[in-house]
XYZ file of C-alpha atoms in Angstrom:
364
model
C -3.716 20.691 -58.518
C -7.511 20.699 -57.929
C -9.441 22.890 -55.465
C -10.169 19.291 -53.677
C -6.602 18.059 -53.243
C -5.629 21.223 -52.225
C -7.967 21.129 -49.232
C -6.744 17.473 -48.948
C -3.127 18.538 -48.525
C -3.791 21.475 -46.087
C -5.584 19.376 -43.759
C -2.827 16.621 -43.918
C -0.554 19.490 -43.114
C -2.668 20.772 -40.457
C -2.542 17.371 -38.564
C 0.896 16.800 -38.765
C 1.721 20.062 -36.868
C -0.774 18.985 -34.193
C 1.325 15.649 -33.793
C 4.559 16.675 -34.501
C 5.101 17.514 -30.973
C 3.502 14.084 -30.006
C 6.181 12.041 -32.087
C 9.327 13.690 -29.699
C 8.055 12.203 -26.371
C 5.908 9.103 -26.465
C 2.594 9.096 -23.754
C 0.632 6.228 -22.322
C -3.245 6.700 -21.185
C -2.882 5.226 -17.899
C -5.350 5.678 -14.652
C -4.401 7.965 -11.548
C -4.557 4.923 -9.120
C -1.611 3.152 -11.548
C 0.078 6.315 -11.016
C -0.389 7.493 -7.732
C -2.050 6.437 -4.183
C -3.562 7.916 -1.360
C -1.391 9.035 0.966
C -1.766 6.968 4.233
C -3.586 4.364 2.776
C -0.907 2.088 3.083
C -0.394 -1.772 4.419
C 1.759 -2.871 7.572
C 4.227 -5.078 8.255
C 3.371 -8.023 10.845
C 5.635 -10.625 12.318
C 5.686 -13.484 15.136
C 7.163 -16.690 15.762
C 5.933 -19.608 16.381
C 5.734 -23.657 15.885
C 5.335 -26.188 13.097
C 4.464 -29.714 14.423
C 3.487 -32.919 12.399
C 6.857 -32.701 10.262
C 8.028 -36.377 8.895
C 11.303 -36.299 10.916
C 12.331 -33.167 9.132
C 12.333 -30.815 11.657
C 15.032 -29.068 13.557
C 17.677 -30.943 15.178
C 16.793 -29.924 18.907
C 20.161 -30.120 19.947
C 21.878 -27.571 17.796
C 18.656 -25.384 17.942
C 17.944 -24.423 21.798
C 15.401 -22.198 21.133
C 13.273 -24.723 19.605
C 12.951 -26.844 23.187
C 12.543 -23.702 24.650
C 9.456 -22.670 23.018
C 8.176 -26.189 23.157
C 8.701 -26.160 26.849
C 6.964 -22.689 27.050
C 3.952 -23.635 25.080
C 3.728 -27.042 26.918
C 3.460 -25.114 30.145
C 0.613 -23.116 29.201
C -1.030 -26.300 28.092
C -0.803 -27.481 31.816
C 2.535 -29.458 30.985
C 5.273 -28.258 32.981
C 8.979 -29.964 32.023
C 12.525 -29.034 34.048
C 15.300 -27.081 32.539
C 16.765 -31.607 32.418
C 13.964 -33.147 30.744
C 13.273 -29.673 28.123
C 17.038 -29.994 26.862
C 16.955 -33.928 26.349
C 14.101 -33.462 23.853
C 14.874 -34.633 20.716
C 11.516 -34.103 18.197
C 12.584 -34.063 14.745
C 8.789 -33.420 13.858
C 8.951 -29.959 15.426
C 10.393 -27.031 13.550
C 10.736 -23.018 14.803
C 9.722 -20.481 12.273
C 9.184 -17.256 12.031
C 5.559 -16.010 10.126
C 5.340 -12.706 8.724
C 2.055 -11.424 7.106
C 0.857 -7.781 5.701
C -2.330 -6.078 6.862
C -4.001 -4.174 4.526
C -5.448 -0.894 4.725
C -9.108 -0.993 5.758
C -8.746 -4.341 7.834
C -10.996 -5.257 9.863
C -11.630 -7.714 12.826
C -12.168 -11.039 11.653
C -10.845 -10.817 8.234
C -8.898 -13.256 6.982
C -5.125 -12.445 5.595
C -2.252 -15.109 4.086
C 0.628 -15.571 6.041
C 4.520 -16.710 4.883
C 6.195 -19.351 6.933
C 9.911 -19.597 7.262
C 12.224 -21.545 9.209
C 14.659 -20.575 12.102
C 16.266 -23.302 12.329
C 17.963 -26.248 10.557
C 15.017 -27.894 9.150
C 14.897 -29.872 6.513
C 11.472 -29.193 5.076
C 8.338 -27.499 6.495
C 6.369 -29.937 3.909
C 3.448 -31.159 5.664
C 3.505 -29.453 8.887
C 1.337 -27.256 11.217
C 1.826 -23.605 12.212
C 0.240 -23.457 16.585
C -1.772 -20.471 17.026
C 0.456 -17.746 16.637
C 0.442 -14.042 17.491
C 1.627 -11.595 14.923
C 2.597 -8.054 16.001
C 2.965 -4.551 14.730
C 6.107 -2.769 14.886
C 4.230 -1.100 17.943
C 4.361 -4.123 19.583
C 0.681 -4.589 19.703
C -1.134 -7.737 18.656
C -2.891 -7.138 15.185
C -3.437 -10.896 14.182
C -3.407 -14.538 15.365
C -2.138 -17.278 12.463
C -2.914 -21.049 12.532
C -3.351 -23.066 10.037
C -1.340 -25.845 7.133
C 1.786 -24.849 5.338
C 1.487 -25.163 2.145
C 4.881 -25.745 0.492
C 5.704 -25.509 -3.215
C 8.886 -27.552 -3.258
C 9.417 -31.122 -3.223
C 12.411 -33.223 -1.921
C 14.019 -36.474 -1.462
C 16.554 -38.272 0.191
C 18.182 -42.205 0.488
C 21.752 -42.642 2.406
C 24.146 -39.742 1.342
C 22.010 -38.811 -1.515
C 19.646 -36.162 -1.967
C 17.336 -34.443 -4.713
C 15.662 -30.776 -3.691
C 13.118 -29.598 -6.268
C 12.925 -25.388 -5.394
C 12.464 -24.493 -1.682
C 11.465 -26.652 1.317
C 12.531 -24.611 4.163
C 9.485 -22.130 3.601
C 5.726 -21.568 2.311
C 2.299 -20.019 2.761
C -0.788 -19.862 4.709
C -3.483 -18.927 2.535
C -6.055 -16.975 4.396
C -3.859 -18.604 8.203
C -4.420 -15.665 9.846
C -7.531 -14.014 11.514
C -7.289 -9.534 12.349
C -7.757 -9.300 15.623
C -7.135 -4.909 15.797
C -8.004 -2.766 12.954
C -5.710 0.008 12.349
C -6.988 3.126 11.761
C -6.588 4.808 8.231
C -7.304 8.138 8.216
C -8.080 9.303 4.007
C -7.076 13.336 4.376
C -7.299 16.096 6.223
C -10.216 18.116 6.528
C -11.805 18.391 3.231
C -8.189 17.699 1.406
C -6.842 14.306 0.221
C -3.059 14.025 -1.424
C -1.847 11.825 -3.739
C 1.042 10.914 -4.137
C 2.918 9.813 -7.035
C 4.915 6.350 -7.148
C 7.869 8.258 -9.088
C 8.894 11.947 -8.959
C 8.014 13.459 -12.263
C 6.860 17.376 -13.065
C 5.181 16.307 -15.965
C 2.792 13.380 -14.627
C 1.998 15.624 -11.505
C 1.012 18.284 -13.995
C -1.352 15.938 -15.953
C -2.997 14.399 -12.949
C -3.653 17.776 -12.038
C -5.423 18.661 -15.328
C -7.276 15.283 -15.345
C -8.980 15.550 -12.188
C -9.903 18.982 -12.667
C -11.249 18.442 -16.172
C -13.182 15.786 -15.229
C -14.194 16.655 -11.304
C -14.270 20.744 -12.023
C -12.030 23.627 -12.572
C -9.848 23.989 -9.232
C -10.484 20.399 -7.618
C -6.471 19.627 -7.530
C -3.297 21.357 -7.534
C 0.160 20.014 -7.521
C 2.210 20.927 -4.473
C 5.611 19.547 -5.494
C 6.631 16.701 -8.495
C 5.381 14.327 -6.365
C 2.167 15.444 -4.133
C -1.235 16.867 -5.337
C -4.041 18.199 -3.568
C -7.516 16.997 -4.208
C -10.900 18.718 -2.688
C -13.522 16.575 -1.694
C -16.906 16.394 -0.154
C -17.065 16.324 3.237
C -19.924 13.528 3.583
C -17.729 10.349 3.932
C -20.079 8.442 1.672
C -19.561 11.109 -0.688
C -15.752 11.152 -0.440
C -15.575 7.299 -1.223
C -17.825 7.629 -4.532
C -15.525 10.501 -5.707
C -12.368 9.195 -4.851
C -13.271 5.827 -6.946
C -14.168 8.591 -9.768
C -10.945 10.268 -9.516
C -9.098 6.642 -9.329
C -10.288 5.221 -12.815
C -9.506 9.231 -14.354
C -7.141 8.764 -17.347
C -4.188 10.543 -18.199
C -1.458 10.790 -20.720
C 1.880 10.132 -18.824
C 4.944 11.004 -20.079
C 7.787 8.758 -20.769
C 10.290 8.273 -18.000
C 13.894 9.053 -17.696
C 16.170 6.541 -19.651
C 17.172 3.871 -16.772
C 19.504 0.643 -16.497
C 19.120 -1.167 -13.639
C 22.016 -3.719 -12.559
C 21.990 -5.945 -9.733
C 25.900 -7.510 -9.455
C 24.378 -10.466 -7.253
C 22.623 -11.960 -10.245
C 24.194 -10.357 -13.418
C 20.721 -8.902 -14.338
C 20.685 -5.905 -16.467
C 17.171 -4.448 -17.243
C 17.269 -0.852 -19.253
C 13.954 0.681 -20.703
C 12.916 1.709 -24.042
C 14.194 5.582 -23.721
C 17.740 4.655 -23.348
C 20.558 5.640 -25.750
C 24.088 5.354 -26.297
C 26.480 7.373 -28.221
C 29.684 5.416 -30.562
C 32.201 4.940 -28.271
C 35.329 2.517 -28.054
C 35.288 -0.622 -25.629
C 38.402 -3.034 -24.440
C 37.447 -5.501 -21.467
C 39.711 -8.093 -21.212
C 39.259 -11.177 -18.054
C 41.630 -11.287 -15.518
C 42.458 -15.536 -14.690
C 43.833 -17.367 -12.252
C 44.570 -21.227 -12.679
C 46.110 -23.412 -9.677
C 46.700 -26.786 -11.039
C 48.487 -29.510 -9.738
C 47.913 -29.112 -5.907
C 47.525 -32.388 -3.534
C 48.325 -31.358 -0.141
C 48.275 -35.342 0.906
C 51.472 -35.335 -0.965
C 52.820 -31.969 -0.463
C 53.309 -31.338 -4.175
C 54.035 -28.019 -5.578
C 51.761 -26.215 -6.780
C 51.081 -25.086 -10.388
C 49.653 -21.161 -10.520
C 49.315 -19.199 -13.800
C 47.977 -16.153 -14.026
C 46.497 -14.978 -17.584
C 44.844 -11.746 -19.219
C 42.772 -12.479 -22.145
C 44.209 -10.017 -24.511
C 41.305 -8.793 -25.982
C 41.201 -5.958 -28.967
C 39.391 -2.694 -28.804
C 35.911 -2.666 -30.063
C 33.982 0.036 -31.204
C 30.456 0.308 -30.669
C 27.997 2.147 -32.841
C 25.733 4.572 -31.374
C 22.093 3.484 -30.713
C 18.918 5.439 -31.475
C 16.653 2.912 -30.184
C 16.603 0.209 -27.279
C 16.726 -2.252 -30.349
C 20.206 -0.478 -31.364
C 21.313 -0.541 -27.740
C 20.820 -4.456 -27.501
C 22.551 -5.210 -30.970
C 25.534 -2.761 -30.114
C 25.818 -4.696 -26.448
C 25.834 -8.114 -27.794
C 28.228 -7.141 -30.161
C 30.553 -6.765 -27.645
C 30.418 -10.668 -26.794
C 30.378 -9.637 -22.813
C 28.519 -11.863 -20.616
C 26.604 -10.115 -18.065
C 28.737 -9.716 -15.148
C 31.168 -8.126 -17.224
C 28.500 -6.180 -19.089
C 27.912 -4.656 -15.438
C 31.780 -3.334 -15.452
C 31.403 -1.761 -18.961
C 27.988 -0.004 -18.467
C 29.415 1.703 -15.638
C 32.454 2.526 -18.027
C 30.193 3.871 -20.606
C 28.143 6.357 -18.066
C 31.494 7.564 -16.809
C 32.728 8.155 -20.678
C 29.448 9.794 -21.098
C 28.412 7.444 -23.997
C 25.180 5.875 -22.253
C 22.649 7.902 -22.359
C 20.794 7.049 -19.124
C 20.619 6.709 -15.420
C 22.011 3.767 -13.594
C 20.803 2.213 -10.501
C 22.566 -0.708 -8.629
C 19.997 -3.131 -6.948
């Protein structure tokens, strides 16, 4: 071996070491503001009900919805229209729909700004297609008026309907005000205390803390930000408020290497979705799930014939599954199994309590 591929090989050797320790937990470059927010910068929830008029007779049937008349009665007073507790109760508009509008008001609003509301009925409406939300208040959880909505419903679904038939393309009973709502009361978002701001991390993790930290005082200065807990760090900053905006949008777009998460499988039983990530891992294990069935056959009550009931257990054979290094493995192993997705739910949570899935599961 030459003097030159000797000085070939020891470099090659020298950068494997360095990313040896790189290969055993994988890293993204991500920004601080994907990471982490400011704490109290923060939106807020808004609600109010209201009216939708101009419907094409698919409103809410006013007798089986008393509320509706009421709040038609109510608004037609204020408009100088006064009706008796008689005439309110024998309205019958099937043009007229009660909904209730929710909205969220971002940090930073302002009077005057304009913010898109969601419009959903109360009632039994058939379809909000076409219709008007009245000028509608929307309050805070404080009770305090934050924003007035008016405006045209804009509904993605499409329906219709002759004699006993009827065709619904997704939903009709709800949709969206783009921009239907005006901020009447700005809330007041206070960015730190003093000359501190925290940030706060969207998951609890030592290790991401730990390399915010590092970030922002690599590229802000030496002692700028310290981690309080997994989750919190505090951040110095100038006291001019000018000042403080142009370094927080600094510290924002700082990268950092984050770590990889904890292995996770999230279920929700409602749907049958399972989502896992890339980190999780299972070990060989044995699996027997068999489907319990029951069959009634044979049963017209007009008649007052017996009934026909069977009960029957699919007798299936034990399975073993092969351990999985990989999410790739983990898939292949799963579908091996020939489970369909409810009853992939049943023998995840078998698996975590055998100790043969590698990973944390959370039930949605």
């Amino acid at each position: 071996m030459n003097e030159k591929s000797g000085k070939w090989y020891r470099q090659a050797a020298m950068l494997a070491a360095l990313l040896l320790p790189l290969w055993g937990q994988p890293v993204w470059a991500e920004r601080i503001k994907d990471l982490a927010s400011v704490q109290g910068v923060r939106h807020n929830q808004l609600i109010g009900y209201g009216l939708v008029v101009g419907l094409d007779n698919t409103g809410d049937q006013t007798t089986q919805t008393p509320f509706t008349t009421q709040a038609i009665g109510n608004m037609l007073s204020q408009m100088g229209v006064n009706l008796s507790a008689d005439q309110q109760q024998k309205l019958q508009l099937k043009n007229v729909a009660a909904v209730m509008l929710t909205a969220s008001l971002p940090p930073f609003a302002r009077p005057g700004q304009a913010i898109d509301v969601t419009v959903s009925s109360m009632g039994n409406a058939k379809s909000l297609r076409g219709g008007t939300v009245l000028m509608t208040q929307l309050k805070g959880a404080d009770g305090q008026v934050y924003a007035v909505a008016q405006g045209n419903v804009l509904v993605g679904g499409v329906g219709a309907s002759s004699g006993n038939s009827r065709v619904t393309v997704n939903h009709l009973a709800a949709g969206r005000i783009p921009g239907g709502a005006t901020v009447e009361r700005a809330v007041a978002t206070p960015v730190g205390q003093g000359n501190l701001v925290y940030y706060e991390l969207d998951e609890t993790d030592f290790g991401n803390a730990q390399a915010v930290v590092e970030a922002i005082n690599k590229g802000m200065g030496e002692g700028t930000a310290q981690a309080l807990d997994g989750r919190r760090v505090a951040v110095r900053v100038p006291d001019d408020q000018g000042a403080r905006v142009a370094f927080l949008g600094r510290v924002d777009n700082l990268e950092i290497r984050r770590m990889a998460g904890a292995a996770k499988v999230v279920i929700n039983p409602r749907t049958g979705s399972v989502v896992m990530n890339q980190r999780v891992t299972i070990e060989a294990c044995t699996v027997a799930h068999g489907n319990l069935s029951v069959v009634v056959e044979g049963a017209q009550p007009m008649f007052a014939m017996p009934a026909d009931i069977q009960v029957k257990q699919e007798g299936n054979s034990l399975i073993t599954v092969k351990a999985g290094a990989n999410l790739a493995d983990v898939v292949k192993a799963l579908n091996a199994l020939g489970a369909n997705p409810l009853d992939l739910l049943a023998i995840l949570q078998a698996m975590k309590s055998a100790g043969a899935l590698r990973a944390d599961l959370e039930v949605i």
